[in-house]
Every structure is written in C-alpha cells, then in structure tokens.
Amino acid sequence: MSFGDYLYIFVAIAFSFMTFTIIRNNFLSKFDEEQRRKDLVDEYEDTYVSENAAKKKKED
C-alpha cells in the first residue's frame, strides 16, 4: 500500500474518533451530577432546588 492509503486510513480513524468524542461530550453535558436532564428541571424542580440548596449549605 502506498503512503496515501495509510494516510487515508489514519484520517478516517481520526475523524471517527473525534466525531464520537464530540457527540459523547455533548450528550454528557445534558445531565447533572445525579444523572438528571438539565433541560427537564421544571419537572422535578422542587426536589432539585431543595437538594442543591442543602448541598450549598453543607459546603458553606
């Protein structure tokens, strides 16, 4: 195989890895520490707010 073939394979693998990493990080950024969706906070806002307030008081 020529150098161009090796380069093409390397670029394809690197592109796949970078795409997978970007999608995974985007997905993981949608969740908080307790694995709850950040964009659905209003569905469980009472428990979410009270738990976070308790954590902040504990940290202070």
Short mmCIF file of N, CA and C in Angstrom, two decimals:
data_model
loop_
_atom_site.label_atom_id
_atom_site.label_comp_id
_atom_site.label_asym_id
_atom_site.label_seq_id
_atom_site.Cartn_x
_atom_site.Cartn_y
_atom_site.Cartn_z
N MET A 1 0.84 -1.18 0.00
CA MET A 1 0.00 0.00 0.00
C MET A 1 0.88 1.24 0.00
N SER A 2 0.40 2.25 -0.61
CA SER A 2 1.18 3.47 -0.71
C SER A 2 0.95 4.35 0.53
N PHE A 3 1.76 5.39 0.61
CA PHE A 3 1.66 6.32 1.74
C PHE A 3 0.28 6.97 1.80
N GLY A 4 -0.28 7.28 0.66
CA GLY A 4 -1.60 7.90 0.58
C GLY A 4 -2.69 7.03 1.18
N ASP A 5 -2.57 5.71 0.98
CA ASP A 5 -3.55 4.78 1.55
C ASP A 5 -3.47 4.78 3.07
N TYR A 6 -2.26 4.76 3.60
CA TYR A 6 -2.09 4.80 5.05
C TYR A 6 -2.61 6.11 5.63
N LEU A 7 -2.33 7.19 4.93
CA LEU A 7 -2.80 8.50 5.38
C LEU A 7 -4.33 8.55 5.37
N TYR A 8 -4.96 8.02 4.34
CA TYR A 8 -6.41 7.99 4.24
C TYR A 8 -7.02 7.19 5.39
N ILE A 9 -6.45 6.04 5.71
CA ILE A 9 -6.95 5.21 6.81
C ILE A 9 -6.79 5.95 8.14
N PHE A 10 -5.64 6.58 8.34
CA PHE A 10 -5.42 7.33 9.57
C PHE A 10 -6.42 8.48 9.72
N VAL A 11 -6.66 9.21 8.65
CA VAL A 11 -7.60 10.34 8.69
C VAL A 11 -9.02 9.84 8.96
N ALA A 12 -9.40 8.73 8.39
CA ALA A 12 -10.74 8.17 8.62
C ALA A 12 -10.91 7.77 10.08
N ILE A 13 -9.91 7.13 10.65
CA ILE A 13 -9.97 6.73 12.06
C ILE A 13 -9.99 7.95 12.97
N ALA A 14 -9.15 8.94 12.68
CA ALA A 14 -9.11 10.16 13.50
C ALA A 14 -10.44 10.91 13.42
N PHE A 15 -11.03 11.01 12.25
CA PHE A 15 -12.32 11.67 12.09
C PHE A 15 -13.40 10.94 12.88
N SER A 16 -13.41 9.63 12.82
CA SER A 16 -14.40 8.84 13.56
C SER A 16 -14.25 9.05 15.06
N PHE A 17 -13.03 9.02 15.54
CA PHE A 17 -12.77 9.21 16.97
C PHE A 17 -13.20 10.60 17.43
N MET A 18 -12.85 11.63 16.65
CA MET A 18 -13.22 13.00 17.01
C MET A 18 -14.74 13.18 17.00
N THR A 19 -15.41 12.62 16.02
CA THR A 19 -16.86 12.73 15.95
C THR A 19 -17.50 12.04 17.14
N PHE A 20 -17.05 10.84 17.48
CA PHE A 20 -17.58 10.12 18.63
C PHE A 20 -17.36 10.91 19.91
N THR A 21 -16.19 11.50 20.09
CA THR A 21 -15.89 12.27 21.29
C THR A 21 -16.78 13.50 21.41
N ILE A 22 -16.99 14.20 20.32
CA ILE A 22 -17.83 15.39 20.34
C ILE A 22 -19.27 15.03 20.69
N ILE A 23 -19.80 13.99 20.07
CA ILE A 23 -21.18 13.57 20.35
C ILE A 23 -21.32 13.10 21.79
N ARG A 24 -20.34 12.34 22.30
CA ARG A 24 -20.40 11.85 23.68
C ARG A 24 -20.36 13.01 24.66
N ASN A 25 -19.48 13.97 24.47
CA ASN A 25 -19.39 15.11 25.39
C ASN A 25 -20.65 15.97 25.33
N ASN A 26 -21.23 16.12 24.15
CA ASN A 26 -22.47 16.87 24.03
C ASN A 26 -23.59 16.17 24.79
N PHE A 27 -23.65 14.86 24.68
CA PHE A 27 -24.68 14.09 25.40
C PHE A 27 -24.47 14.17 26.90
N LEU A 28 -23.23 14.01 27.36
CA LEU A 28 -22.96 14.03 28.79
C LEU A 28 -23.19 15.41 29.41
N SER A 29 -23.05 16.47 28.63
CA SER A 29 -23.24 17.81 29.17
C SER A 29 -24.71 18.11 29.45
N LYS A 30 -25.61 17.27 29.01
CA LYS A 30 -27.04 17.48 29.23
C LYS A 30 -27.51 16.95 30.58
N PHE A 31 -26.62 16.32 31.35
CA PHE A 31 -27.01 15.72 32.62
C PHE A 31 -26.24 16.36 33.77
N ASP A 32 -26.87 16.37 34.95
CA ASP A 32 -26.19 16.89 36.13
C ASP A 32 -25.49 15.74 36.87
N GLU A 33 -25.01 16.02 38.09
CA GLU A 33 -24.26 15.02 38.84
C GLU A 33 -25.10 13.81 39.22
N GLU A 34 -26.41 14.00 39.32
CA GLU A 34 -27.31 12.92 39.72
C GLU A 34 -27.98 12.26 38.53
N GLN A 35 -27.41 12.43 37.36
CA GLN A 35 -27.86 11.83 36.11
C GLN A 35 -29.29 12.23 35.74
N ARG A 36 -29.65 13.48 36.03
CA ARG A 36 -30.94 14.02 35.63
C ARG A 36 -30.74 15.03 34.53
N ARG A 37 -31.68 15.09 33.59
CA ARG A 37 -31.58 16.01 32.47
C ARG A 37 -31.66 17.45 32.96
N LYS A 38 -30.71 18.28 32.54
CA LYS A 38 -30.71 19.69 32.93
C LYS A 38 -31.86 20.45 32.28
N ASP A 39 -32.26 20.07 31.09
CA ASP A 39 -33.32 20.79 30.40
C ASP A 39 -34.71 20.38 30.85
N LEU A 40 -34.82 19.39 31.73
CA LEU A 40 -36.11 18.96 32.25
C LEU A 40 -36.23 19.27 33.74
N VAL A 41 -35.54 20.29 34.21
CA VAL A 41 -35.51 20.62 35.63
C VAL A 41 -36.89 20.95 36.15
N ASP A 42 -37.72 21.63 35.38
CA ASP A 42 -39.01 22.05 35.90
C ASP A 42 -39.93 20.88 36.23
N GLU A 43 -39.67 19.70 35.72
CA GLU A 43 -40.49 18.54 36.07
C GLU A 43 -40.25 18.08 37.50
N TYR A 44 -39.06 18.29 38.01
CA TYR A 44 -38.75 17.89 39.38
C TYR A 44 -38.06 19.03 40.10
N GLU A 45 -38.53 20.23 39.85
CA GLU A 45 -37.89 21.44 40.35
C GLU A 45 -37.86 21.48 41.87
N ASP A 46 -38.92 21.03 42.53
CA ASP A 46 -38.98 21.10 43.99
C ASP A 46 -37.85 20.30 44.63
N THR A 47 -37.66 19.07 44.20
CA THR A 47 -36.59 18.26 44.78
C THR A 47 -35.22 18.74 44.31
N TYR A 48 -35.14 19.19 43.07
CA TYR A 48 -33.87 19.64 42.53
C TYR A 48 -33.37 20.87 43.28
N VAL A 49 -34.24 21.83 43.50
CA VAL A 49 -33.85 23.07 44.17
C VAL A 49 -33.52 22.78 45.63
N SER A 50 -34.33 21.97 46.30
CA SER A 50 -34.09 21.72 47.72
C SER A 50 -32.80 20.92 47.94
N GLU A 51 -32.51 19.95 47.06
CA GLU A 51 -31.27 19.17 47.19
C GLU A 51 -30.05 20.04 46.94
N ASN A 52 -30.12 20.90 45.93
CA ASN A 52 -28.98 21.77 45.65
C ASN A 52 -28.78 22.80 46.75
N ALA A 53 -29.86 23.29 47.32
CA ALA A 53 -29.74 24.24 48.43
C ALA A 53 -29.10 23.57 49.63
N ALA A 54 -29.47 22.31 49.88
CA ALA A 54 -28.88 21.58 51.00
C ALA A 54 -27.39 21.34 50.77
N LYS A 55 -27.02 21.04 49.53
CA LYS A 55 -25.61 20.84 49.22
C LYS A 55 -24.81 22.12 49.45
N LYS A 56 -25.37 23.24 48.99
CA LYS A 56 -24.66 24.51 49.15
C LYS A 56 -24.50 24.88 50.62
N LYS A 57 -25.52 24.63 51.42
CA LYS A 57 -25.42 24.90 52.85
C LYS A 57 -24.36 24.01 53.49
N LYS A 58 -24.32 22.76 53.05
CA LYS A 58 -23.35 21.82 53.60
C LYS A 58 -21.93 22.23 53.23
N GLU A 59 -21.74 22.73 52.00
CA GLU A 59 -20.40 23.15 51.55
C GLU A 59 -19.93 24.40 52.28
N ASP A 60 -20.87 25.29 52.62
CA ASP A 60 -20.50 26.53 53.31
C ASP A 60 -20.17 26.21 54.74
#
